[in-house]
Amino acid sequence: MTSDPAPIRALHPAAEPFEFMLGTWAGSGEGSYPTIDSFAYVEEVTFGHVGKPFFAYSQKTRHAETGAPLHAESGFWRFLADDSAADGGVGVELVMAHPTGVVELLAGAFIADEAGGTFELSCPNVVTTASAVLVERTTRQFRFDGDTLSYDVAMAAVGQPLTHHLSATLTRRC
Amino acid sequence: MTSDPAPIRALHPAAEPFEFMLGTWAGSGEGSYPTIDSFAYVEEVTFGHVGKPFFAYSQKTRHAETGAPLHAESGFWRFLADDSAADGGVGVELVMAHPTGVVELLAGAFIADEAGGTFELSCPNVVTTASAVLVERTTRQFRFDGDTLSYDVAMAAVGQPLTHHLSATLTRRC
């Protein structure tokens, strides 16, 4: 029965180095872009797994004051072989869809450090539906340091060059 | 706080005609393709909303006998203006990501009938990551008839022409 609780499965070997990501993270962030007013938001992010070499990812943000829903995105983090990144990090792909009609296929690497590590990802060719606002290119940096996750997102969109858009700091909740 | 339960929000006017989709659906399906053995699966699908003109979508399948996780996909259904489809249906876009490194941007229309209606969607240019198996094109048909949801998926992949791949029938659970 699909409605039964899923059994607890062992992590796939390719995902084991990233066990620290699993669970729910929450916190707050700020957004800006040359074409809009800056804004503050609260956010919740979850990473889950089913024993395969990827994590399911979902994210929701709400307006920091009104609680109104703002953004959401969902997709999957794919962990490649250890030697898959040219610079010695672990190769990673992140595919996700946005309700704005935008999909990102990010690729890059995870570089471990003493505190945790950083994912450096970029999407040189964002793909959008016919009705979506034009987004051309994004970069995303996710830093994990114990129970803290912080990230930065930059994008080239609506005719602007690659420009800082979002930054947030989340803490582990469960 | 992002961890508070989200308040119940009114449906966006563009999403109102599709209220029948909301909730969780479960059932079973069968998959086949010229390059693989046929297989049976159980599936759970959820549609949710936050008061905007889209529904969040997530899907998971498991092996019908062993319960082992098979596929998953997540993304968003975007409801366009009433007159957005050339044939008089309601224009719809469906963007989703797969853990296989595949993203689909499907477009098409919802055609209402006495029993419910059918979404006829196609993705002429599937996009994949560098490490993904090649998928070129997909079509998806979703039929809603009261508490029953059935669908068919065809794809052109790994050098095969557009070929039937999946069909399933689900019933409303909540």
Coordinates of C-alpha atoms in Angstrom, one line a residue:
Chain A
M1 CA 0.0 0.0 0.0
T2 CA 1.4 3.3 -0.9
S3 CA -0.2 4.9 2.1
D4 CA 1.9 2.8 4.5
P5 CA 4.8 4.6 6.2
A6 CA 7.9 4.1 4.2
P7 CA 10.5 1.9 6.0
I8 CA 13.7 3.5 7.1
R9 CA 16.2 2.7 4.5
A10 CA 20.0 2.8 4.6
L11 CA 21.6 5.7 2.8
H12 CA 23.0 5.0 -0.6
P13 CA 26.9 4.9 -0.5
A14 CA 27.0 8.0 -2.9
A15 CA 24.7 9.9 -0.5
E16 CA 26.4 8.9 2.8
P17 CA 28.8 11.8 2.8
F18 CA 25.8 14.1 2.7
E19 CA 23.8 12.7 5.6
F20 CA 24.3 16.0 7.4
M21 CA 21.8 17.6 5.0
L22 CA 18.9 15.4 5.8
G23 CA 15.9 16.8 7.7
T24 CA 14.1 20.1 8.0
W25 CA 15.8 23.5 8.2
A26 CA 14.1 26.8 8.9
G27 CA 15.2 30.4 9.1
S28 CA 15.0 33.8 7.4
G29 CA 16.4 35.5 4.3
E30 CA 16.5 38.7 2.3
G31 CA 15.8 39.2 -1.4
S32 CA 16.7 42.0 -3.8
Y33 CA 17.0 42.6 -7.5
P34 CA 17.5 45.7 -9.6
T35 CA 14.0 45.5 -10.9
I36 CA 12.1 44.9 -7.6
D37 CA 11.8 46.2 -4.1
S38 CA 13.9 44.3 -1.5
F39 CA 12.0 42.0 0.7
A40 CA 12.4 39.8 3.8
Y41 CA 11.2 36.2 4.1
V42 CA 11.0 33.2 6.3
E43 CA 11.8 29.8 4.8
E44 CA 11.6 26.1 5.4
V45 CA 13.7 23.5 3.5
T46 CA 13.5 19.7 3.7
F47 CA 15.9 17.1 2.4
G48 CA 14.7 13.4 2.3
H49 CA 16.0 10.1 0.9
V50 CA 14.7 6.7 -0.1
G51 CA 18.1 4.8 -0.2
K52 CA 19.0 6.0 -3.7
P53 CA 21.9 8.3 -4.7
F54 CA 19.8 11.5 -4.5
F55 CA 17.9 13.5 -2.0
A56 CA 14.4 14.9 -2.5
Y57 CA 14.4 18.7 -1.9
S58 CA 11.5 21.1 -1.2
Q59 CA 11.5 24.7 -0.2
K60 CA 8.9 27.2 0.7
T61 CA 9.1 30.9 1.7
R62 CA 6.7 33.3 3.3
H63 CA 6.6 37.0 3.7
A64 CA 8.4 37.8 7.0
E65 CA 5.6 40.1 8.3
T66 CA 2.4 39.0 6.7
G67 CA 3.1 35.2 6.4
A68 CA 1.8 35.3 2.9
P69 CA 3.3 32.5 0.7
L70 CA 6.0 33.8 -1.6
H71 CA 8.2 31.3 -3.4
A72 CA 8.4 27.5 -3.6
E73 CA 10.7 25.1 -5.4
S74 CA 11.1 21.3 -5.5
G75 CA 13.4 18.8 -7.0
F76 CA 16.3 16.5 -6.4
W77 CA 20.0 16.6 -5.5
R78 CA 22.0 14.0 -7.4
F79 CA 25.3 12.9 -6.0
L80 CA 27.8 11.7 -8.6
A81 CA 31.0 9.7 -8.1
D82 CA 33.7 11.0 -5.9
D83 CA 36.1 11.9 -8.7
S84 CA 33.4 13.5 -10.9
A85 CA 34.3 17.1 -10.2
A86 CA 37.4 18.4 -12.0
D87 CA 38.6 20.2 -8.9
G88 CA 38.6 17.2 -6.6
G89 CA 35.2 17.9 -5.0
V90 CA 32.3 15.6 -5.3
G91 CA 30.2 16.2 -8.4
V92 CA 26.6 17.2 -7.7
E93 CA 23.6 18.0 -9.9
L94 CA 20.5 19.8 -8.6
V95 CA 17.3 19.7 -10.8
M96 CA 14.3 21.7 -9.6
A97 CA 11.1 23.2 -10.8
H98 CA 9.6 26.6 -9.7
P99 CA 5.9 27.5 -9.8
T100 CA 6.9 30.5 -11.9
G101 CA 7.4 28.1 -14.8
V102 CA 11.1 28.0 -14.4
V103 CA 13.3 24.9 -14.2
E104 CA 16.9 24.9 -13.1
L105 CA 19.5 22.2 -13.9
L106 CA 22.4 23.2 -11.7
A107 CA 25.8 21.4 -11.7
G108 CA 28.9 21.8 -9.6
A109 CA 30.7 20.3 -6.7
F110 CA 30.7 19.9 -3.0
I111 CA 34.0 21.1 -1.3
A112 CA 34.3 19.7 2.2
D113 CA 36.1 21.8 4.9
E114 CA 36.6 21.4 8.6
A115 CA 33.2 23.0 9.5
G116 CA 31.2 21.1 6.9
G117 CA 31.4 22.2 3.3
T118 CA 30.0 24.2 0.4
F119 CA 28.1 23.4 -2.7
E120 CA 29.1 25.6 -5.6
L121 CA 26.5 25.2 -8.3
S122 CA 25.6 27.0 -11.5
C123 CA 22.9 26.7 -14.2
P124 CA 24.2 28.3 -17.4
N125 CA 20.9 27.8 -19.3
V126 CA 17.7 28.2 -17.3
V127 CA 14.7 26.8 -19.1
T128 CA 11.3 28.4 -18.9
T129 CA 7.7 27.8 -20.1
A130 CA 6.1 30.0 -22.7
S131 CA 4.3 32.0 -20.1
A132 CA 7.1 32.5 -17.6
V133 CA 9.2 35.6 -16.9
L134 CA 12.6 35.2 -18.6
V135 CA 15.4 33.8 -16.4
E136 CA 18.6 33.1 -18.2
R137 CA 21.3 32.0 -15.7
T138 CA 21.7 31.3 -12.0
T139 CA 24.4 30.5 -9.5
R140 CA 23.7 29.0 -6.1
Q141 CA 26.1 28.5 -3.1
F142 CA 24.9 26.4 -0.2
R143 CA 27.2 26.3 2.9
F144 CA 26.6 23.7 5.7
D145 CA 28.3 24.3 9.0
G146 CA 27.0 22.0 11.7
D147 CA 23.4 22.9 12.4
T148 CA 23.5 26.0 10.2
L149 CA 22.7 26.2 6.4
S150 CA 23.3 29.5 4.6
Y151 CA 22.9 30.1 0.9
D152 CA 23.2 32.7 -1.8
V153 CA 21.4 32.8 -5.1
A154 CA 22.4 35.1 -8.1
M155 CA 20.5 35.2 -11.3
A156 CA 20.5 36.8 -14.8
A157 CA 16.9 37.6 -15.6
V158 CA 14.6 40.1 -17.3
G159 CA 17.6 41.6 -19.2
Q160 CA 19.9 42.1 -16.1
P161 CA 23.4 40.5 -15.8
L162 CA 24.1 37.9 -13.2
T163 CA 23.2 39.8 -10.0
H164 CA 22.8 38.8 -6.3
H165 CA 19.1 37.9 -5.6
L166 CA 18.7 35.9 -2.3
S167 CA 20.6 35.1 0.8
A168 CA 19.3 33.3 3.9
T169 CA 20.5 31.5 7.0
L170 CA 18.6 28.5 8.3
T171 CA 19.1 26.2 11.3
R172 CA 18.3 22.5 11.7
R173 CA 14.9 21.8 13.1
C174 CA 14.7 18.0 12.9
Chain B
M1 CA 7.3 31.1 12.0
T2 CA 7.6 28.8 9.0
S3 CA 6.9 25.8 11.2
D4 CA 3.3 27.0 12.0
P5 CA 0.6 25.2 10.1
A6 CA -0.2 27.2 7.0
P7 CA -3.7 28.8 7.1
I8 CA -6.4 27.5 4.8
R9 CA -6.4 29.9 1.9
A10 CA -9.0 30.4 -0.7
L11 CA -8.3 29.0 -4.1
H12 CA -7.0 31.5 -6.7
P13 CA -9.7 32.2 -9.3
A14 CA -7.5 30.6 -12.1
A15 CA -7.3 27.4 -10.0
E16 CA -10.9 27.2 -8.9
P17 CA -12.0 25.1 -11.9
F18 CA -9.4 22.5 -10.8
E19 CA -10.4 22.1 -7.2
F20 CA -11.3 18.5 -7.9
M21 CA -7.6 17.7 -8.3
L22 CA -6.6 18.7 -4.7
G23 CA -5.6 16.0 -2.2
T24 CA -4.0 12.7 -2.3
W25 CA -4.6 9.9 -4.8
A26 CA -3.3 6.3 -4.7
G27 CA -3.5 3.3 -6.9
S28 CA -1.5 1.1 -9.3
G29 CA 0.1 1.2 -12.7
E30 CA 2.1 -0.6 -15.3
G31 CA 5.3 0.4 -17.1
S32 CA 6.8 -0.8 -20.3
Y33 CA 9.4 0.3 -22.9
P34 CA 11.1 -1.4 -25.7
T35 CA 14.5 -1.3 -23.9
I36 CA 13.3 -2.6 -20.5
D37 CA 11.3 -5.4 -18.9
S38 CA 7.7 -4.4 -18.1
F39 CA 6.9 -3.7 -14.4
A40 CA 4.0 -3.1 -12.1
Y41 CA 4.0 -0.3 -9.5
V42 CA 1.9 1.3 -6.8
E43 CA 1.7 5.1 -6.7
E44 CA 0.8 8.1 -4.6
V45 CA 0.1 11.5 -6.0
T46 CA -0.6 14.8 -4.1
F47 CA -1.8 18.1 -5.3
G48 CA -1.7 21.1 -2.9
H49 CA -2.2 24.9 -3.2
V50 CA -1.4 28.1 -1.3
G51 CA -3.9 30.4 -2.9
K52 CA -1.9 31.1 -6.1
P53 CA -2.7 30.1 -9.7
F54 CA -0.7 26.9 -9.5
F55 CA -0.8 23.5 -7.6
A56 CA 2.2 21.9 -6.1
Y57 CA 2.5 18.3 -7.4
S58 CA 4.5 15.4 -6.0
Q59 CA 4.4 11.7 -7.0
K60 CA 6.1 8.6 -5.8
T61 CA 6.0 5.0 -7.0
R62 CA 7.0 1.7 -5.5
H63 CA 7.5 -1.8 -6.8
A64 CA 4.1 -3.5 -6.6
E65 CA 5.5 -6.7 -4.9
T66 CA 8.7 -5.6 -3.0
G67 CA 7.6 -2.1 -2.0
A68 CA 11.0 -0.8 -3.1
P69 CA 11.0 2.8 -4.2
L70 CA 11.0 3.2 -7.9
H71 CA 10.3 6.7 -9.4
A72 CA 9.5 10.1 -8.0
E73 CA 8.8 13.5 -9.5
S74 CA 7.8 16.9 -8.2
G75 CA 6.8 20.2 -9.6
F76 CA 4.0 22.6 -10.3
W77 CA 0.8 22.8 -12.4
R78 CA 0.3 26.3 -13.7
F79 CA -3.2 27.4 -14.8
L80 CA -3.3 30.0 -17.5
A81 CA -6.2 32.2 -18.6
D82 CA -9.4 30.6 -19.8
D83 CA -8.8 31.5 -23.4
S84 CA -5.2 30.6 -23.4
A85 CA -5.5 27.3 -25.3
A86 CA -6.1 27.5 -29.0
D87 CA -8.8 24.7 -29.0
G88 CA -11.0 26.4 -26.4
G89 CA -9.7 24.5 -23.4
V90 CA -7.9 26.1 -20.4
G91 CA -4.2 26.4 -21.0
V92 CA -2.0 24.5 -18.5
E93 CA 1.7 24.2 -18.0
L94 CA 3.3 21.5 -15.9
V95 CA 7.0 21.9 -14.8
M96 CA 8.6 19.1 -12.9
A97 CA 11.9 17.6 -12.0
H98 CA 12.9 13.9 -11.8
P99 CA 15.6 12.3 -9.6
T100 CA 17.0 10.9 -12.9
G101 CA 18.3 14.3 -13.8
V102 CA 15.4 15.0 -16.2
V103 CA 13.2 18.0 -16.2
E104 CA 9.9 18.3 -18.2
L105 CA 8.2 21.5 -19.2
L106 CA 4.8 20.3 -20.5
A107 CA 2.2 22.5 -22.1
G108 CA -1.3 21.8 -23.2
A109 CA -4.9 22.2 -22.3
F110 CA -7.6 20.9 -20.0
I111 CA -10.8 19.8 -21.9
A112 CA -13.8 19.5 -19.6
D113 CA -16.4 16.9 -20.2
E114 CA -19.5 15.7 -18.3
A115 CA -17.5 13.2 -16.1
G116 CA -14.6 15.6 -15.3
G117 CA -12.1 16.3 -17.9
T118 CA -8.7 15.5 -19.5
F119 CA -5.4 17.3 -19.5
E120 CA -3.5 16.7 -22.8
L121 CA 0.1 17.8 -22.3
S122 CA 3.3 17.5 -24.3
C123 CA 6.9 18.3 -23.8
P124 CA 8.6 18.6 -27.2
N125 CA 12.1 19.3 -25.7
V126 CA 12.9 17.4 -22.5
V127 CA 16.0 18.8 -20.8
T128 CA 18.5 16.6 -18.9
T129 CA 21.7 17.0 -16.8
A130 CA 25.1 15.9 -18.2
S131 CA 24.9 12.6 -16.3
A132 CA 21.3 11.7 -17.1
V133 CA 20.0 9.1 -19.5
L134 CA 18.8 10.8 -22.7
V135 CA 15.0 11.6 -22.8
E136 CA 14.0 13.7 -25.8
R137 CA 10.2 14.1 -25.8
T138 CA 7.2 13.2 -23.7
T139 CA 3.4 13.3 -23.8
R140 CA 1.1 12.9 -20.8
Q141 CA -2.7 12.5 -20.6
F142 CA -4.4 12.9 -17.2
R143 CA -8.1 12.0 -17.0
F144 CA -10.2 13.0 -14.0
D145 CA -13.6 11.3 -13.5
G146 CA -15.0 11.9 -10.0
D147 CA -12.8 10.1 -7.6
T148 CA -10.7 8.4 -10.3
L149 CA -7.6 9.7 -11.9
S150 CA -6.0 7.8 -14.7
Y151 CA -3.0 8.7 -16.8
D152 CA -0.8 7.7 -19.7
V153 CA 2.8 8.7 -20.4
A154 CA 4.6 8.2 -23.6
M155 CA 8.3 9.2 -24.2
A156 CA 11.0 9.3 -26.8
A157 CA 14.2 8.2 -25.1
V158 CA 17.5 6.4 -25.6
G159 CA 17.0 6.4 -29.3
Q160 CA 13.4 5.1 -29.4
P161 CA 10.6 7.0 -31.1
L162 CA 7.6 8.3 -29.0
T163 CA 6.4 5.1 -27.3
H164 CA 3.9 4.3 -24.6
H165 CA 5.7 4.0 -21.2
L166 CA 3.3 4.3 -18.2
S167 CA -0.4 4.0 -17.4
A168 CA -2.0 4.0 -14.0
T169 CA -5.4 4.4 -12.3
L170 CA -5.6 6.1 -8.9
T171 CA -8.5 6.8 -6.6
R172 CA -9.0 9.8 -4.2
R173 CA -7.8 9.1 -0.7
C174 CA -8.2 12.5 1.0

